Amino acid sequence: MALGIEGRAVLSCDVTATGALSSCSVPEEAPKGLGFRAAALRMSGSFQMRPGIGMSGRTPHGDVRIPINFRLPALPPAPPTPTLPAETKALAARLAKGIDPAPGFLAHYEREAKKLAAGRFGVPREVGAEAGEALLMAARAKTVDLQQALGAAIAARLSPAELAEFVTFAESDVGRRWLAGNSGQSAELKRLGQNDQERFRTEAHRLLCQSRDCSSAAEPAPMSPQTASSDPILSGAPWSQRPTLTDTLAAWPVSFLFGIAGWSRLDCTVGLQGAPEECELVYESPRGLGVEAAARGLAERYRISAQSLPDYVGKRVAIREHFFALDDAETEPVAAAANPSARLMLARRILEFQAQRAKPSRDAANRSSLATILKPLDPALRQEMETALLMASDANIETMISARAAFVAERYDEVDLQKILRFEESVGPAIERVRAAGEEDAQARVAHIAEEVSAAARDAFCKSRDCTAPTFNQPRPESPPASTLNP
C-alpha cells in the first residue's frame, strides 16, 4: 500500500462449531506477489461467524469465502497554490532551502524502504527491496517540491518585511544553527527532554494525589478457588487474542501521565464465541482512579483459542491486568545561577519570549490531546486530571527555561544571542501566527505530495511486472482527517 497499489484477495476458511475461522487459504489474489495474500491471512483472525451458521447459510465446519478489497482513501482537494510576485517567489524558494519546512519527510520513506526490503509486509525480500528503492527515489525527487510548496505557503502569510528578515536570518550561520534546533547536540537535548517529562509527571502526581490516596499494590492474597457464585476459577486461560501494550496504555492513561501503577482482577464466564462475559470485579488498586472501568474495557479484547474453546465455554476464568507505571529516573536539579552571565540572561529572555508567545497554541493543543487521551475515564475524574496536568505543565515551564537557557548560553556567544533575540522579537510572532493558521493547509499539502510519491514509485516499480488492480464496484472510501495522514 506504500506504493498506492490497490488489490483484492479471497479468504477460504473452515468454520468451527464456535464460529471461528480455521485452516484458511487464499485461492485468489490480485495483483499477485505484492503482499495481499499475507495481509488477508493476517486479517482472518478478526472474523467471527455466529455459532451454528456460516456465511451464505452454511452449517458449522463448512467452507466460507470472504472477499477482501484493499482500497486507498480518496484525498480531499489539494490546497490552492498561492500566486506570488516574482520577488516574493524567489524569497520563498530561498526560505525553503534555508529552513527545510518538511523535516522528517524523507526519513519517513527511508524507514518504509527498509521495512519493504526486510519483507515486513508479506512481500518477498527481493520484491520489497525493489519496491523500497522505487519509493525512496520518488521521495527524493519530490522532497524539493514539498519544501518549495510549504515555503511558498509560509511566504504568502508574511509581510514583505517579515519575509525578507526571515530569509536573511535563515541564511546566516547563527540562523541555520538556531532554526535547525541545534541538531548537532541531539543527545543533550534528548536528555533535557527526558528530565522535563519526569519533572512534569512528578508534579502532576503531586497535584492529583494531594487530596486522595494514590498508593497501589498487587493483589495481596493468592487467587481464591471460588467466587461468590461458587464456580471454580481457572487461571492461565489459553487466550489467542489479548490486549496489546498500546491497548493497555490507552485504557488507563493514568499510568504514564501520573506515574501511578494499577492492578485489577476480573472473574468472567467464557461465552460461546470465546469472549469473557458476566465479569465480576475481585480486586482493584488504587481505588477511585478508573482501574475497574479500564479493566472491563480491556476484557472485551480477550478471546479463547478456537481449539480450546469447547473445554472453556461456560467456565469462570480470572483476568488480571497490571498497568505499569513509568519508572522515573532521578531528575537533575536545575538551580538558578547565583550571578547569571550576560549570555545566560539573553538566553533566558529568548526562551521566555518563545514560551509566552506559544502559550495559547500550547494550551489549546494540550486540551485537545488530553480530551482524547482521558476520554475512557469518568467525566468528573477526567476534569480533575486535566486540571492537574495543565497546572503541572505551567509549573514545569520555568524549570524547562532554566535548563535550556544554560544549554543555549553555552553554545552561542553574546553577539549571536543578540541576533537571535532580535529575530524572535521581530519575526517570531509572525512565524507563530503562520504556524497556527497554516497547520491544516500544510498537512494537506504533505498528503498530496505523498500521493505523488506513491504514484511515481508505482510507475517505476510496475514497469517490469503486472500491478493491475481488479475492478471495484464501489468508489474509494472517504479520506481520514488531514491530521491523521502519514507522513
XYZ file of C-alpha atoms in Angstrom:
487
model
C 0.000 0.000 0.000
C 3.038 2.305 0.392
C 3.191 2.449 -3.413
C -0.530 3.098 -3.704
C -1.258 -0.270 -5.317
C -4.793 -1.464 -4.639
C -5.710 -5.123 -4.608
C -8.113 -7.891 -3.758
C -7.836 -11.255 -2.020
C -10.325 -14.009 -1.223
C -10.087 -15.939 2.029
C -11.254 -19.545 2.036
C -11.657 -20.951 5.551
C -13.321 -23.652 7.581
C -15.826 -22.538 10.231
C -15.622 -24.257 13.603
C -18.572 -25.072 15.840
C -17.889 -21.863 17.762
C -17.887 -19.658 14.658
C -14.114 -19.171 14.472
C -12.238 -19.456 11.183
C -9.561 -22.113 10.751
C -7.417 -23.681 8.014
C -7.570 -20.506 5.939
C -6.060 -20.212 2.482
C -6.101 -17.558 -0.237
C -7.173 -19.088 -3.568
C -7.445 -15.690 -5.280
C -5.097 -12.706 -5.074
C -4.687 -9.745 -7.412
C -2.145 -8.413 -8.124
C -0.073 -11.456 -7.169
C 3.093 -11.426 -5.111
C 2.609 -7.970 -3.589
C 1.577 -8.913 -0.063
C -2.216 -9.045 -0.377
C -2.254 -12.782 0.377
C -0.287 -12.307 3.608
C -2.457 -9.343 4.605
C -5.653 -11.353 4.083
C -4.343 -14.250 6.171
C -3.430 -11.846 8.990
C -6.980 -10.498 8.901
C -8.548 -13.954 9.173
C -8.257 -13.883 12.960
C -10.545 -10.849 13.142
C -13.543 -12.614 11.577
C -16.089 -14.382 13.782
C -19.193 -16.141 12.477
C -22.290 -16.713 14.542
C -22.135 -20.169 16.137
C -24.309 -22.591 14.220
C -24.205 -20.802 10.880
C -21.571 -19.686 8.442
C -21.723 -17.119 5.680
C -24.245 -17.902 2.927
C -26.193 -20.036 5.411
C -23.671 -22.846 5.547
C -23.564 -25.087 8.569
C -20.641 -25.170 11.011
C -17.478 -26.909 9.823
C -18.338 -25.762 6.290
C -16.245 -23.627 3.986
C -16.669 -19.865 3.679
C -15.201 -17.487 1.127
C -14.613 -13.903 2.189
C -13.602 -11.343 -0.468
C -11.393 -8.522 0.862
C -10.778 -5.335 -1.110
C -7.691 -3.293 -0.280
C -8.629 0.277 -1.185
C -6.931 3.604 -0.629
C -8.925 6.601 0.607
C -9.671 9.455 -1.746
C -7.880 12.630 -0.685
C -9.700 15.943 -0.340
C -8.847 18.586 -2.961
C -5.316 19.938 -2.794
C -4.946 23.411 -1.266
C -4.625 26.110 -3.930
C -1.069 27.165 -4.702
C -0.599 30.818 -3.717
C 0.200 33.212 -6.548
C 3.274 35.188 -5.555
C 5.074 38.105 -7.180
C 8.404 37.132 -8.738
C 10.451 38.719 -5.942
C 8.381 37.023 -3.220
C 8.574 33.711 -5.069
C 12.357 33.938 -5.164
C 12.486 34.697 -1.434
C 10.133 31.784 -0.743
C 12.485 29.422 -2.599
C 15.448 30.694 -0.567
C 13.439 30.297 2.637
C 12.504 26.695 1.810
C 16.149 25.878 1.178
C 17.247 27.574 4.386
C 14.769 26.143 6.901
C 13.567 22.807 5.395
C 9.858 23.189 6.240
C 9.318 19.426 5.779
C 11.717 17.830 8.273
C 11.262 14.098 8.580
C 9.550 13.664 5.191
C 12.423 11.842 3.517
C 13.324 9.997 6.737
C 9.796 8.527 6.768
C 10.350 6.974 3.340
C 13.798 5.732 4.292
C 12.177 3.786 7.135
C 9.434 2.450 4.840
C 12.023 1.331 2.276
C 13.916 -0.605 4.953
C 10.706 -2.324 6.069
C 9.890 -3.324 2.493
C 13.400 -4.681 1.925
C 13.104 -6.718 5.132
C 9.872 -8.368 3.961
C 7.847 -6.735 6.724
C 4.637 -6.502 4.657
C 4.455 -10.097 3.451
C 6.297 -9.241 0.236
C 9.294 -11.364 -0.857
C 12.518 -9.626 0.146
C 13.786 -9.154 -3.410
C 10.450 -7.639 -4.475
C 10.352 -5.494 -1.329
C 13.881 -4.229 -1.960
C 12.909 -3.180 -5.483
C 9.724 -1.503 -4.234
C 11.640 0.269 -1.472
C 14.220 1.579 -3.924
C 11.485 2.931 -6.201
C 9.742 4.537 -3.231
C 12.923 6.183 -1.973
C 13.885 7.529 -5.400
C 10.430 9.039 -5.841
C 10.528 10.574 -2.361
C 13.914 12.174 -3.016
C 12.619 13.671 -6.241
C 9.502 15.061 -4.554
C 11.113 16.376 -1.361
C 12.210 19.603 -3.041
C 8.696 20.063 -4.472
C 7.232 19.769 -0.987
C 9.776 22.151 0.504
C 9.033 24.712 -2.209
C 5.262 24.355 -1.771
C 5.472 24.795 2.001
C 7.932 27.671 1.625
C 5.517 29.440 -0.715
C 2.626 28.878 1.701
C 4.660 30.411 4.542
C 5.772 33.352 2.390
C 2.186 34.099 1.359
C 1.241 34.697 5.007
C 4.153 37.010 5.858
C 4.563 40.681 5.072
C 7.398 41.572 2.652
C 9.475 42.932 5.537
C 8.885 39.848 7.701
C 9.735 37.522 4.827
C 12.935 39.380 3.967
C 14.115 39.332 7.588
C 13.199 35.654 7.949
C 15.227 34.740 4.838
C 18.225 36.814 5.914
C 18.277 35.141 9.323
C 17.703 31.634 7.907
C 20.674 32.018 5.557
C 23.049 33.238 8.258
C 25.279 30.840 10.180
C 23.609 31.576 13.515
C 20.169 31.369 11.904
C 20.826 27.961 10.380
C 22.036 26.650 13.730
C 19.137 28.159 15.671
C 16.362 27.128 13.302
C 17.753 23.614 12.991
C 17.278 23.235 16.748
C 20.933 22.568 17.472
C 20.633 19.126 15.913
C 24.331 18.544 16.480
C 23.595 18.353 20.211
C 20.681 15.936 19.870
C 21.858 13.639 22.675
C 21.981 16.539 25.116
C 18.584 17.827 24.011
C 17.138 14.328 24.393
C 18.444 14.157 27.952
C 16.922 17.547 28.758
C 13.615 16.420 27.261
C 13.575 13.299 29.420
C 14.175 15.403 32.523
C 11.290 17.680 31.503
C 8.916 14.717 31.197
C 9.968 13.256 34.517
C 9.586 16.566 36.373
C 6.213 17.100 34.721
C 4.986 13.651 35.751
C 6.225 14.152 39.318
C 4.397 17.474 39.621
C 1.221 16.068 38.039
C 1.323 13.168 40.526
C 1.722 15.589 43.437
C -1.211 17.755 42.338
C -3.573 14.834 41.694
C -2.694 12.917 44.851
C -2.514 15.743 47.385
C -6.177 15.177 48.300
C -6.556 11.455 47.528
C -4.786 8.172 48.178
C -2.932 7.120 45.026
C -0.989 4.254 46.584
C -1.383 0.933 44.795
C -0.418 -2.682 45.292
C -0.832 -6.016 43.557
C -3.496 -8.445 44.736
C -2.129 -9.479 48.149
C -3.555 -12.985 48.522
C -3.377 -15.983 46.174
C -6.332 -16.306 43.853
C -9.286 -17.712 45.746
C -10.579 -21.027 44.367
C -14.152 -19.770 44.097
C -16.131 -16.604 43.502
C -19.333 -15.546 45.186
C -21.210 -17.754 42.717
C -19.204 -20.798 43.910
C -17.982 -21.537 40.376
C -14.402 -22.838 40.163
C -11.971 -20.237 38.832
C -9.492 -21.162 36.115
C -6.196 -19.328 35.805
C -3.903 -19.087 32.796
C -6.598 -19.493 30.151
C -5.295 -20.142 26.595
C -6.064 -16.730 25.128
C -5.496 -16.467 21.381
C -6.282 -12.752 21.490
C -5.456 -10.308 24.272
C -4.866 -6.561 24.669
C -1.628 -5.091 23.374
C 0.539 -2.676 25.349
C -0.966 0.140 23.284
C -4.466 -1.023 24.266
C -3.467 -1.065 27.947
C -1.934 2.416 27.895
C -4.966 3.824 26.081
C -7.414 2.186 28.503
C -5.759 3.621 31.629
C -3.571 6.649 30.725
C -3.082 7.408 34.435
C -0.069 5.068 34.445
C 2.079 7.100 32.070
C 0.639 10.568 32.760
C 0.957 10.454 36.538
C 3.405 7.603 37.131
C 0.845 5.524 39.073
C 0.737 1.736 38.771
C -2.569 -0.121 38.736
C -3.733 -3.689 39.278
C -7.039 -5.409 38.699
C -8.641 -8.829 38.612
C -11.902 -9.740 36.931
C -13.526 -13.161 37.110
C -15.529 -13.794 33.941
C -17.541 -16.502 32.217
C -16.327 -17.657 28.793
C -19.097 -17.129 26.238
C -19.962 -19.193 23.168
C -17.634 -17.148 20.959
C -14.713 -17.266 23.397
C -15.209 -13.772 24.802
C -15.356 -13.004 28.555
C -18.895 -12.309 29.805
C -20.583 -11.568 33.158
C -17.348 -10.208 34.615
C -17.122 -9.616 38.364
C -14.548 -7.260 39.894
C -12.498 -9.104 42.501
C -9.610 -6.696 43.029
C -8.788 -3.093 42.093
C -5.876 -0.872 43.141
C -5.810 2.063 43.506
C -9.492 2.749 44.010
C -11.303 5.724 42.574
C -8.983 6.284 39.606
C -10.819 4.315 36.937
C -8.969 0.999 37.136
C -12.167 -1.076 37.106
C -13.557 0.645 34.012
C -10.223 0.196 32.227
C -10.092 -3.490 33.140
C -13.651 -4.067 31.900
C -12.831 -2.341 28.627
C -9.738 -4.470 28.124
C -11.663 -7.663 28.923
C -13.584 -7.175 25.671
C -10.346 -7.783 23.751
C -9.740 -11.283 25.119
C -10.671 -14.417 23.162
C -10.123 -18.095 23.941
C -8.401 -20.014 21.137
C -10.724 -21.975 18.850
C -9.018 -25.251 19.723
C -9.551 -24.785 23.467
C -12.975 -23.164 23.338
C -15.060 -26.364 23.784
C -13.273 -27.008 27.094
C -13.804 -23.458 28.374
C -17.304 -22.374 27.297
C -19.318 -21.590 30.421
C -16.283 -21.810 32.730
C -15.139 -18.991 35.017
C -11.687 -17.564 34.283
C -9.569 -14.926 36.010
C -8.256 -11.961 34.040
C -5.529 -9.947 35.733
C -4.221 -6.619 34.464
C -1.091 -4.783 35.572
C -0.930 -1.176 34.431
C 2.775 -0.411 34.614
C 3.847 2.999 35.880
C 6.754 4.591 34.075
C 9.861 4.391 36.221
C 11.155 7.918 36.677
C 14.894 8.231 36.617
C 16.227 10.687 39.137
C 15.981 14.095 37.518
C 18.835 16.516 37.612
C 18.085 19.561 39.778
C 18.066 22.867 37.950
C 19.374 25.664 40.147
C 19.314 29.336 39.243
C 22.763 30.797 38.683
C 23.909 32.993 41.582
C 25.430 35.562 39.216
C 23.946 34.924 35.789
C 26.151 35.942 32.887
C 25.003 38.263 30.136
C 24.786 35.251 27.804
C 22.605 33.329 30.251
C 20.308 36.324 30.748
C 19.948 36.731 26.977
C 19.207 33.029 26.567
C 16.512 33.247 29.249
C 14.918 36.266 27.557
C 14.780 34.381 24.248
C 13.222 31.274 25.761
C 10.792 33.216 27.966
C 9.634 35.147 24.913
C 9.152 31.914 22.968
C 7.238 30.277 25.822
C 4.904 33.229 26.299
C 4.297 33.531 22.565
C 3.475 29.837 22.218
C 1.288 29.568 25.341
C -2.140 29.991 23.646
C -1.434 27.368 20.983
C 0.295 25.109 23.532
C -2.689 25.232 25.883
C -5.115 24.552 23.038
C -3.032 21.604 21.833
C -2.753 20.212 25.368
C -6.501 20.421 25.943
C -7.234 18.773 22.601
C -4.736 15.989 23.265
C -5.992 15.380 26.800
C -9.604 15.256 25.599
C -8.616 12.228 23.516
C -6.226 10.578 25.977
C -8.513 10.909 29.004
C -11.711 10.025 27.133
C -12.005 6.490 28.636
C -12.246 7.929 32.160
C -15.257 9.097 34.166
C -16.115 12.761 33.309
C -15.544 14.085 36.843
C -12.232 12.239 37.152
C -11.284 13.375 33.668
C -11.804 17.028 34.625
C -9.777 16.633 37.821
C -6.898 15.028 35.943
C -6.944 17.592 33.143
C -6.689 20.423 35.673
C -3.743 18.752 37.411
C -1.948 18.104 34.129
C -2.375 21.650 32.820
C -1.176 23.097 36.127
C 1.829 20.761 36.051
C 2.613 21.895 32.516
C 2.611 25.563 33.543
C 4.731 24.834 36.612
C 7.257 22.950 34.512
C 7.798 25.753 32.001
C 10.051 27.779 34.310
C 12.260 24.771 35.036
C 12.427 23.952 31.337
C 13.516 27.504 30.559
C 16.262 27.388 33.185
C 17.651 24.094 31.881
C 17.559 25.138 28.241
C 18.909 28.623 28.920
C 22.116 27.129 30.277
C 22.288 24.836 27.248
C 21.790 27.719 24.787
C 24.184 30.092 26.587
C 26.991 27.544 26.289
C 26.605 27.250 22.519
C 26.194 30.835 21.342
C 28.263 33.913 22.017
C 26.714 37.173 23.160
C 26.615 38.692 19.670
C 24.790 35.676 18.245
C 22.326 35.669 21.132
C 21.537 39.326 20.437
C 20.798 38.412 16.803
C 18.555 35.534 17.876
C 16.678 37.758 20.327
C 16.080 40.446 17.694
C 14.803 37.820 15.261
C 12.487 36.193 17.814
C 11.045 39.535 18.905
C 10.529 40.899 15.391
C 9.596 37.871 13.255
C 8.823 35.247 15.909
C 5.200 36.346 16.493
C 4.523 36.258 12.749
C 6.008 32.769 12.468
C 3.800 31.559 15.313
C 0.785 33.114 13.605
C 1.648 31.406 10.315
C 2.205 28.068 12.040
C -1.157 28.188 13.814
C -3.094 29.324 10.740
C -1.393 27.098 8.207
C -1.067 23.770 10.004
C -4.061 22.107 8.355
C -3.043 23.509 4.982
C 0.475 22.114 5.423
C -0.852 18.674 6.356
C -2.992 18.599 3.223
C -0.013 19.574 1.064
C 2.092 16.820 2.611
C -0.697 14.304 1.935
C -0.902 15.245 -1.741
C 2.852 15.189 -2.259
C 2.870 11.781 -0.534
C 0.318 10.527 -3.065
C 2.512 11.847 -5.867
C 5.439 9.935 -4.352
C 3.354 6.747 -4.330
C 2.263 7.291 -7.933
C 5.825 7.893 -9.178
C 7.152 4.893 -7.239
C 4.293 2.735 -8.521
C 5.022 3.689 -12.140
C 8.704 2.815 -11.758
C 8.065 -0.403 -9.852
C 5.345 -1.676 -12.197
C 7.322 -1.281 -15.428
C 8.606 -4.830 -15.055
C 5.546 -6.514 -13.510
C 1.769 -6.597 -13.675
C 0.342 -4.367 -10.937
C -3.113 -4.163 -12.482
C -5.709 -3.890 -9.740
C -9.094 -5.606 -10.025
C -12.173 -3.614 -10.957
C -14.069 -2.352 -7.917
C -17.792 -1.682 -7.925
C -17.639 0.843 -5.081
C -15.991 4.293 -5.065
C -12.953 4.949 -2.935
C -13.655 5.377 0.782
C -13.536 8.876 2.209
C -10.185 10.113 3.403
C -9.485 10.398 7.142
C -8.935 13.905 8.543
C -5.723 15.518 7.321
C -4.208 15.396 10.804
C -4.140 11.578 10.719
C -2.403 11.250 7.367
C 1.165 9.967 7.135
C 3.681 11.185 6.603
